[in-house]
Amino acid sequence: SQDELKAMIAYVTEHGYGTTSKTYVRGLLAALNWVTGATAVSPITGTSLGRPVTGMDASSEHGRAYEALYPTSDPALWKVTQDNGQDYTLAVEHTLMWVTGGDMGLAVPADWPWPQDR
């Protein structure tokens, strides 16, 4: 839900995300801010939809993030990883997998305030 996504943004902004790199946290926040509409441009393809992000949009961007992890991908996608670092792209990929309900992706921090705790 949007409330959970915004709670994750607030938590990660205040506490970080475990022992991961700042580059990973930057990618995580870029993905979450895009999905919630806080930023208009998608974190990997640089697409501006002009409307709220749907599950299909997030799933598509997730696929592009996965592709961007490999030097044999579309040169424009690989450039995102080169410019921002592998941790950034990996974080976007993990975050969008989490957002779309994938089996893997982010792990919610142990001390994260679940909705029933807020």
PDB file of C-alpha atoms in Angstrom:
ATOM      1  CA  SER A   1       0.000   0.000   0.000  1.00  0.00           C
ATOM      2  CA  GLN A   2       1.038   3.624  -0.393  1.00  0.00           C
ATOM      3  CA  ASP A   3       1.135   3.921   3.406  1.00  0.00           C
ATOM      4  CA  GLU A   4       3.637   1.055   3.659  1.00  0.00           C
ATOM      5  CA  LEU A   5       5.757   2.484   0.859  1.00  0.00           C
ATOM      6  CA  LYS A   6       5.818   5.909   2.492  1.00  0.00           C
ATOM      7  CA  ALA A   7       6.609   4.333   5.872  1.00  0.00           C
ATOM      8  CA  MET A   8       9.574   2.527   4.292  1.00  0.00           C
ATOM      9  CA  ILE A   9      10.789   5.820   2.780  1.00  0.00           C
ATOM     10  CA  ALA A  10      10.551   7.531   6.176  1.00  0.00           C
ATOM     11  CA  TYR A  11      12.263   4.647   7.945  1.00  0.00           C
ATOM     12  CA  VAL A  12      15.146   4.346   5.474  1.00  0.00           C
ATOM     13  CA  THR A  13      15.591   8.126   5.360  1.00  0.00           C
ATOM     14  CA  GLU A  14      15.886   8.263   9.141  1.00  0.00           C
ATOM     15  CA  HIS A  15      17.650   4.981   9.940  1.00  0.00           C
ATOM     16  CA  GLY A  16      19.299   3.789   6.744  1.00  0.00           C
ATOM     17  CA  TYR A  17      18.946   0.219   5.585  1.00  0.00           C
ATOM     18  CA  GLY A  18      21.118  -2.050   7.691  1.00  0.00           C
ATOM     19  CA  THR A  19      24.761  -2.188   6.723  1.00  0.00           C
ATOM     20  CA  THR A  20      24.214  -1.581   3.019  1.00  0.00           C
ATOM     21  CA  SER A  21      26.083   1.110   1.134  1.00  0.00           C
ATOM     22  CA  LYS A  22      24.852   4.657   0.714  1.00  0.00           C
ATOM     23  CA  THR A  23      24.650   3.933  -3.001  1.00  0.00           C
ATOM     24  CA  TYR A  24      22.226   1.069  -2.308  1.00  0.00           C
ATOM     25  CA  VAL A  25      20.109   3.314  -0.079  1.00  0.00           C
ATOM     26  CA  ARG A  26      20.060   5.957  -2.818  1.00  0.00           C
ATOM     27  CA  GLY A  27      18.717   3.387  -5.305  1.00  0.00           C
ATOM     28  CA  LEU A  28      16.160   2.085  -2.816  1.00  0.00           C
ATOM     29  CA  LEU A  29      14.853   5.599  -2.188  1.00  0.00           C
ATOM     30  CA  ALA A  30      14.889   6.472  -5.899  1.00  0.00           C
ATOM     31  CA  ALA A  31      12.646   3.497  -6.640  1.00  0.00           C
ATOM     32  CA  LEU A  32      10.286   4.142  -3.726  1.00  0.00           C
ATOM     33  CA  ASN A  33      10.029   7.856  -4.456  1.00  0.00           C
ATOM     34  CA  TRP A  34       9.176   7.102  -8.083  1.00  0.00           C
ATOM     35  CA  VAL A  35       6.531   4.512  -7.191  1.00  0.00           C
ATOM     36  CA  THR A  36       4.865   6.848  -4.684  1.00  0.00           C
ATOM     37  CA  GLY A  37       4.910   9.787  -7.089  1.00  0.00           C
ATOM     38  CA  ALA A  38       7.381  11.859  -5.069  1.00  0.00           C
ATOM     39  CA  THR A  39       9.568  11.977  -8.185  1.00  0.00           C
ATOM     40  CA  ALA A  40       8.290  11.900 -11.744  1.00  0.00           C
ATOM     41  CA  VAL A  41      11.213  10.219 -13.512  1.00  0.00           C
ATOM     42  CA  SER A  42      11.795   6.480 -13.248  1.00  0.00           C
ATOM     43  CA  PRO A  43      15.151   5.477 -11.735  1.00  0.00           C
ATOM     44  CA  ILE A  44      16.483   3.310 -14.587  1.00  0.00           C
ATOM     45  CA  THR A  45      14.845   4.271 -17.880  1.00  0.00           C
ATOM     46  CA  GLY A  46      14.365   7.942 -17.027  1.00  0.00           C
ATOM     47  CA  THR A  47      10.737   7.766 -18.140  1.00  0.00           C
ATOM     48  CA  SER A  48       8.246  10.391 -17.016  1.00  0.00           C
ATOM     49  CA  LEU A  49       4.755   8.917 -17.203  1.00  0.00           C
ATOM     50  CA  GLY A  50       2.692  12.009 -16.432  1.00  0.00           C
ATOM     51  CA  ARG A  51       0.380   9.862 -14.298  1.00  0.00           C
ATOM     52  CA  PRO A  52       0.622   7.667 -11.192  1.00  0.00           C
ATOM     53  CA  VAL A  53       2.846   4.594 -11.465  1.00  0.00           C
ATOM     54  CA  THR A  54       0.916   1.351 -11.880  1.00  0.00           C
ATOM     55  CA  GLY A  55       1.959  -2.157 -10.939  1.00  0.00           C
ATOM     56  CA  MET A  56       2.704  -2.848 -14.602  1.00  0.00           C
ATOM     57  CA  ASP A  57       4.931   0.228 -14.764  1.00  0.00           C
ATOM     58  CA  ALA A  58       6.839  -0.900 -11.676  1.00  0.00           C
ATOM     59  CA  SER A  59       7.141  -4.424 -13.069  1.00  0.00           C
ATOM     60  CA  SER A  60       8.461  -3.114 -16.380  1.00  0.00           C
ATOM     61  CA  GLU A  61      10.995  -0.851 -14.659  1.00  0.00           C
ATOM     62  CA  HIS A  62      12.021  -3.810 -12.481  1.00  0.00           C
ATOM     63  CA  GLY A  63      12.801  -5.802 -15.630  1.00  0.00           C
ATOM     64  CA  ARG A  64      14.830  -2.943 -17.035  1.00  0.00           C
ATOM     65  CA  ALA A  65      16.751  -2.651 -13.746  1.00  0.00           C
ATOM     66  CA  TYR A  66      17.562  -6.355 -13.910  1.00  0.00           C
ATOM     67  CA  GLU A  67      18.821  -5.899 -17.480  1.00  0.00           C
ATOM     68  CA  ALA A  68      20.885  -2.864 -16.441  1.00  0.00           C
ATOM     69  CA  LEU A  69      22.975  -5.058 -14.132  1.00  0.00           C
ATOM     70  CA  TYR A  70      24.722  -6.652 -17.119  1.00  0.00           C
ATOM     71  CA  PRO A  71      27.255  -5.057 -19.468  1.00  0.00           C
ATOM     72  CA  THR A  72      25.697  -6.931 -22.401  1.00  0.00           C
ATOM     73  CA  SER A  73      22.365  -5.122 -21.917  1.00  0.00           C
ATOM     74  CA  ASP A  74      21.105  -2.123 -23.823  1.00  0.00           C
ATOM     75  CA  PRO A  75      23.967   0.414 -23.656  1.00  0.00           C
ATOM     76  CA  ALA A  76      21.629   3.086 -22.232  1.00  0.00           C
ATOM     77  CA  LEU A  77      20.669   0.768 -19.363  1.00  0.00           C
ATOM     78  CA  TRP A  78      24.256  -0.288 -18.676  1.00  0.00           C
ATOM     79  CA  LYS A  79      25.211   3.415 -18.584  1.00  0.00           C
ATOM     80  CA  VAL A  80      22.818   3.898 -15.618  1.00  0.00           C
ATOM     81  CA  THR A  81      24.787   1.249 -13.713  1.00  0.00           C
ATOM     82  CA  GLN A  82      28.112   2.734 -14.781  1.00  0.00           C
ATOM     83  CA  ASP A  83      27.026   6.247 -13.746  1.00  0.00           C
ATOM     84  CA  ASN A  84      25.329   5.328 -10.460  1.00  0.00           C
ATOM     85  CA  GLY A  85      27.074   2.134  -9.385  1.00  0.00           C
ATOM     86  CA  GLN A  86      25.996  -1.484  -9.264  1.00  0.00           C
ATOM     87  CA  ASP A  87      24.593  -1.091  -5.732  1.00  0.00           C
ATOM     88  CA  TYR A  88      22.210   1.609  -6.997  1.00  0.00           C
ATOM     89  CA  THR A  89      20.865  -0.554  -9.817  1.00  0.00           C
ATOM     90  CA  LEU A  90      20.671  -3.614  -7.581  1.00  0.00           C
ATOM     91  CA  ALA A  91      18.707  -1.611  -5.001  1.00  0.00           C
ATOM     92  CA  VAL A  92      16.247  -0.389  -7.629  1.00  0.00           C
ATOM     93  CA  GLU A  93      15.817  -3.967  -8.852  1.00  0.00           C
ATOM     94  CA  HIS A  94      15.306  -5.329  -5.311  1.00  0.00           C
ATOM     95  CA  THR A  95      12.945  -2.526  -4.332  1.00  0.00           C
ATOM     96  CA  LEU A  96      10.747  -2.856  -7.398  1.00  0.00           C
ATOM     97  CA  MET A  97      10.625  -6.620  -6.911  1.00  0.00           C
ATOM     98  CA  TRP A  98       9.438  -5.998  -3.330  1.00  0.00           C
ATOM     99  CA  VAL A  99       6.909  -3.390  -4.474  1.00  0.00           C
ATOM    100  CA  THR A 100       5.421  -5.734  -7.067  1.00  0.00           C
ATOM    101  CA  GLY A 101       5.183  -8.640  -4.630  1.00  0.00           C
ATOM    102  CA  GLY A 102       8.060 -10.738  -5.952  1.00  0.00           C
ATOM    103  CA  ASP A 103       9.438 -13.663  -3.995  1.00  0.00           C
ATOM    104  CA  MET A 104      12.707 -11.888  -3.309  1.00  0.00           C
ATOM    105  CA  GLY A 105      13.688  -8.280  -3.034  1.00  0.00           C
ATOM    106  CA  LEU A 106      13.917  -6.143   0.061  1.00  0.00           C
ATOM    107  CA  ALA A 107      13.715  -7.463   3.563  1.00  0.00           C
ATOM    108  CA  VAL A 108      11.800  -5.187   5.896  1.00  0.00           C
ATOM    109  CA  PRO A 109      14.167  -4.130   8.706  1.00  0.00           C
ATOM    110  CA  ALA A 110      13.509  -5.972  11.975  1.00  0.00           C
ATOM    111  CA  ASP A 111      12.698  -2.775  13.851  1.00  0.00           C
ATOM    112  CA  TRP A 112      10.551  -1.323  11.072  1.00  0.00           C
ATOM    113  CA  PRO A 113       7.221   0.016  12.387  1.00  0.00           C
ATOM    114  CA  TRP A 114       4.578  -2.249  10.864  1.00  0.00           C
ATOM    115  CA  PRO A 115       1.220  -0.560  10.146  1.00  0.00           C
ATOM    116  CA  GLN A 116      -0.370  -2.074  13.242  1.00  0.00           C
ATOM    117  CA  ASP A 117       2.476  -0.579  15.346  1.00  0.00           C
ATOM    118  CA  ARG A 118       1.946   2.976  14.086  1.00  0.00           C
TER     119      ARG A 118
END
